[in-house]
Amino acid sequence: MRNPVLILMPLAVMLGLSSCKPPPTDEVMDRSLPEEVPTGPSEPIDSPDSEGAIWSPSMIENRLIYGQPGQAPMLALSCEQSGDEPTMQITRYAQADEGAGAFLALVGNGHIARIPVDAVEHRSGFVWQGSIAASQPNVEVLTGPRQITATLPGAGMITLNPSTLPGVLIENCRSSVDAETLDSRQQDQAV
């Protein structure tokens, strides 16, 4: 016969854990997260409708968001200056499983970029985020005048409508490091 304490202990742990759920919020993106902890990979989602979606400057400096006006963004692109070389960070606002990794495929303007992305914490869930050096030639996929497709396994495909804003952001990101390098060389020569 089994020890009754060993049988009841897992039940007590499960009941204790179920009372630790955070309170619900009114945030748009939080409502789409699952109520229970998934036991396997999330179900794939349909590709979002990107008709009428636009690139627009964010309230955060050196960052653009992409989406339909008045709705939650589908994607964000930002210039990150940490480290030796500036990077372009791309965030796909689609539910990701904790610890997951994938490749975001960008195709358009005569270029293809496959950017490794990982699940990162965002509010009370996880979204996809990755980065690529701003100097990489395949970043040019975002700088041309044509539509781009952004495909992420399990999160569908987004059509990125043409805009000059991503190209301007990338050029500014690249030139900021050139200006810093020039300044440091001038200071070294002055000494």
CSV table of C-alpha atoms in Angstrom, one decimal:
chain,number,residue,atom,x,y,z
A,1,MET,CA,0.0,0.0,0.0
A,2,ARG,CA,1.2,3.5,-0.9
A,3,ASN,CA,2.0,6.1,1.7
A,4,PRO,CA,-1.0,8.5,1.8
A,5,VAL,CA,1.2,11.5,2.4
A,6,LEU,CA,3.1,10.9,-0.9
A,7,ILE,CA,-0.2,10.7,-2.8
A,8,LEU,CA,-1.6,13.9,-1.3
A,9,MET,CA,1.6,16.0,-1.6
A,10,PRO,CA,1.4,16.5,-5.4
A,11,LEU,CA,-2.2,17.5,-5.1
A,12,ALA,CA,-1.4,20.1,-2.5
A,13,VAL,CA,1.4,21.5,-4.6
A,14,MET,CA,-0.9,21.8,-7.7
A,15,LEU,CA,-3.6,23.5,-5.6
A,16,GLY,CA,-1.1,25.9,-4.2
A,17,LEU,CA,0.3,26.8,-7.6
A,18,SER,CA,-3.1,27.4,-9.1
A,19,SER,CA,-3.8,30.2,-6.7
A,20,CYS,CA,-0.7,32.1,-8.0
A,21,LYS,CA,-2.2,33.5,-11.2
A,22,PRO,CA,-1.7,37.2,-11.8
A,23,PRO,CA,-4.8,39.4,-11.9
A,24,PRO,CA,-6.2,40.2,-15.4
A,25,THR,CA,-5.4,43.5,-17.0
A,26,ASP,CA,-7.0,45.6,-19.7
A,27,GLU,CA,-4.0,45.6,-22.0
A,28,VAL,CA,-4.9,44.6,-25.5
A,29,MET,CA,-2.0,42.2,-25.9
A,30,ASP,CA,-2.4,40.6,-22.5
A,31,ARG,CA,-5.9,39.4,-23.5
A,32,SER,CA,-4.6,37.1,-26.2
A,33,LEU,CA,-2.3,35.1,-23.9
A,34,PRO,CA,-3.5,31.7,-22.7
A,35,GLU,CA,-5.1,31.3,-19.3
A,36,GLU,CA,-3.3,28.1,-18.5
A,37,VAL,CA,0.3,27.2,-18.8
A,38,PRO,CA,0.7,25.3,-22.1
A,39,THR,CA,2.0,21.7,-21.9
A,40,GLY,CA,3.4,21.7,-25.4
A,41,PRO,CA,4.0,24.1,-28.3
A,42,SER,CA,1.4,26.8,-29.0
A,43,GLU,CA,-1.0,26.2,-31.9
A,44,PRO,CA,0.1,28.2,-35.0
A,45,ILE,CA,-1.8,31.4,-35.7
A,46,ASP,CA,-3.1,32.7,-38.9
A,47,SER,CA,-1.3,35.4,-40.8
A,48,PRO,CA,-2.5,38.8,-39.7
A,49,ASP,CA,-4.2,41.1,-42.2
A,50,SER,CA,-1.7,43.8,-43.0
A,51,GLU,CA,-3.8,45.7,-45.5
A,52,GLY,CA,-3.6,49.3,-44.6
A,53,ALA,CA,-0.7,48.7,-42.2
A,54,ILE,CA,1.9,51.5,-42.0
A,55,TRP,CA,5.3,52.2,-40.6
A,56,SER,CA,5.3,55.0,-38.0
A,57,PRO,CA,7.8,56.5,-35.6
A,58,SER,CA,7.5,55.2,-32.0
A,59,MET,CA,7.5,57.4,-28.9
A,60,ILE,CA,10.8,55.6,-28.2
A,61,GLU,CA,13.8,57.2,-30.0
A,62,ASN,CA,15.4,55.3,-32.9
A,63,ARG,CA,12.4,52.9,-33.2
A,64,LEU,CA,9.6,52.3,-35.7
A,65,ILE,CA,6.5,50.3,-35.3
A,66,TYR,CA,4.4,48.6,-38.0
A,67,GLY,CA,0.7,48.0,-37.9
A,68,GLN,CA,-2.7,49.1,-38.7
A,69,PRO,CA,-3.6,52.6,-37.3
A,70,GLY,CA,-5.4,52.3,-33.9
A,71,GLN,CA,-4.5,48.7,-33.4
A,72,ALA,CA,-1.7,46.8,-31.6
A,73,PRO,CA,1.6,46.8,-33.5
A,74,MET,CA,2.6,43.7,-35.5
A,75,LEU,CA,6.3,44.5,-35.6
A,76,ALA,CA,8.9,46.9,-34.3
A,77,LEU,CA,12.3,47.8,-35.7
A,78,SER,CA,14.9,49.7,-33.6
A,79,CYS,CA,18.5,50.8,-33.7
A,80,GLU,CA,20.4,49.5,-30.6
A,81,GLN,CA,23.8,51.1,-29.9
A,82,SER,CA,25.1,48.8,-27.2
A,83,GLY,CA,28.4,47.0,-27.9
A,84,ASP,CA,31.0,47.7,-30.6
A,85,GLU,CA,28.6,47.8,-33.5
A,86,PRO,CA,25.0,49.1,-33.8
A,87,THR,CA,22.4,46.5,-34.4
A,88,MET,CA,18.9,46.5,-35.9
A,89,GLN,CA,16.6,44.8,-33.4
A,90,ILE,CA,13.3,43.4,-34.8
A,91,THR,CA,10.4,42.4,-32.6
A,92,ARG,CA,7.4,40.4,-33.9
A,93,TYR,CA,4.5,40.9,-31.6
A,94,ALA,CA,3.1,37.4,-31.8
A,95,GLN,CA,2.8,34.9,-28.9
A,96,ALA,CA,5.9,32.8,-28.4
A,97,ASP,CA,6.6,29.9,-26.1
A,98,GLU,CA,9.1,30.4,-23.3
A,99,GLY,CA,12.5,29.2,-24.4
A,100,ALA,CA,11.6,29.0,-28.1
A,101,GLY,CA,13.8,30.0,-30.9
A,102,ALA,CA,13.2,30.3,-34.7
A,103,PHE,CA,14.3,32.3,-37.8
A,104,LEU,CA,12.3,35.3,-39.1
A,105,ALA,CA,12.6,35.3,-42.9
A,106,LEU,CA,12.5,38.7,-44.6
A,107,VAL,CA,12.1,38.6,-48.4
A,108,GLY,CA,11.9,41.6,-50.7
A,109,ASN,CA,13.7,44.3,-52.5
A,110,GLY,CA,16.1,41.8,-54.1
A,111,HIS,CA,17.3,40.5,-50.7
A,112,ILE,CA,16.7,37.7,-48.2
A,113,ALA,CA,17.5,37.9,-44.5
A,114,ARG,CA,17.1,35.1,-42.0
A,115,ILE,CA,17.3,36.6,-38.6
A,116,PRO,CA,17.5,34.3,-35.5
A,117,VAL,CA,14.8,35.3,-33.0
A,118,ASP,CA,14.1,34.1,-29.5
A,119,ALA,CA,11.1,34.3,-27.1
A,120,VAL,CA,11.6,37.3,-24.9
A,121,GLU,CA,9.4,38.4,-22.0
A,122,HIS,CA,6.9,41.1,-22.9
A,123,ARG,CA,4.4,42.2,-20.3
A,124,SER,CA,2.9,38.9,-19.0
A,125,GLY,CA,3.9,36.7,-21.9
A,126,PHE,CA,6.6,36.2,-24.6
A,127,VAL,CA,7.1,37.6,-28.0
A,128,TRP,CA,9.7,37.1,-30.7
A,129,GLN,CA,12.8,39.2,-30.9
A,130,GLY,CA,16.2,39.1,-32.6
A,131,SER,CA,18.9,41.4,-34.0
A,132,ILE,CA,21.3,41.8,-36.8
A,133,ALA,CA,24.3,44.0,-37.3
A,134,ALA,CA,23.3,47.2,-39.1
A,135,SER,CA,26.3,46.8,-41.4
A,136,GLN,CA,25.2,43.4,-42.7
A,137,PRO,CA,24.3,43.6,-46.4
A,138,ASN,CA,21.1,41.5,-45.9
A,139,VAL,CA,19.6,44.3,-43.8
A,140,GLU,CA,19.1,46.0,-47.2
A,141,VAL,CA,15.9,43.9,-47.5
A,142,LEU,CA,14.3,46.6,-45.4
A,143,THR,CA,15.6,49.6,-47.3
A,144,GLY,CA,14.0,49.3,-50.7
A,145,PRO,CA,10.8,50.7,-52.2
A,146,ARG,CA,8.9,47.4,-52.5
A,147,GLN,CA,6.8,45.2,-50.3
A,148,ILE,CA,8.5,42.8,-48.0
A,149,THR,CA,7.2,39.5,-46.5
A,150,ALA,CA,8.1,38.7,-42.9
A,151,THR,CA,7.5,35.0,-42.1
A,152,LEU,CA,7.8,33.4,-38.7
A,153,PRO,CA,7.0,29.7,-38.3
A,154,GLY,CA,3.8,29.4,-36.2
A,155,ALA,CA,3.2,33.1,-36.3
A,156,GLY,CA,2.2,33.5,-40.0
A,157,MET,CA,3.4,35.9,-42.6
A,158,ILE,CA,3.1,39.7,-42.5
A,159,THR,CA,3.3,41.8,-45.7
A,160,LEU,CA,5.3,44.9,-44.9
A,161,ASN,CA,4.1,47.7,-47.1
A,162,PRO,CA,6.7,50.0,-48.7
A,163,SER,CA,8.0,53.0,-46.7
A,164,THR,CA,11.2,55.1,-46.7
A,165,LEU,CA,11.2,55.1,-42.8
A,166,PRO,CA,13.0,51.7,-42.3
A,167,GLY,CA,15.8,52.8,-44.7
A,168,VAL,CA,16.2,56.1,-43.0
A,169,LEU,CA,16.4,54.4,-39.6
A,170,ILE,CA,19.0,51.9,-40.8
A,171,GLU,CA,21.1,54.6,-42.5
A,172,ASN,CA,21.0,56.8,-39.3
A,173,CYS,CA,22.0,53.8,-37.2
A,174,ARG,CA,24.9,53.0,-39.5
A,175,SER,CA,26.1,56.6,-39.7
A,176,SER,CA,25.9,57.1,-35.9
A,177,VAL,CA,28.7,54.5,-35.4
A,178,ASP,CA,30.7,56.2,-38.3
A,179,ALA,CA,30.4,59.5,-36.5
A,180,GLU,CA,31.5,58.0,-33.2
A,181,THR,CA,34.4,56.3,-34.8
A,182,LEU,CA,35.5,59.5,-36.5
A,183,ASP,CA,35.2,61.4,-33.2
A,184,SER,CA,37.3,58.9,-31.3
A,185,ARG,CA,40.0,58.9,-34.1
A,186,GLN,CA,40.1,62.7,-34.0
A,187,GLN,CA,40.5,62.6,-30.2
A,188,ASP,CA,43.3,60.0,-30.5
A,189,GLN,CA,45.2,62.2,-33.0
A,190,ALA,CA,44.8,65.3,-30.7
A,191,VAL,CA,46.6,63.5,-27.9
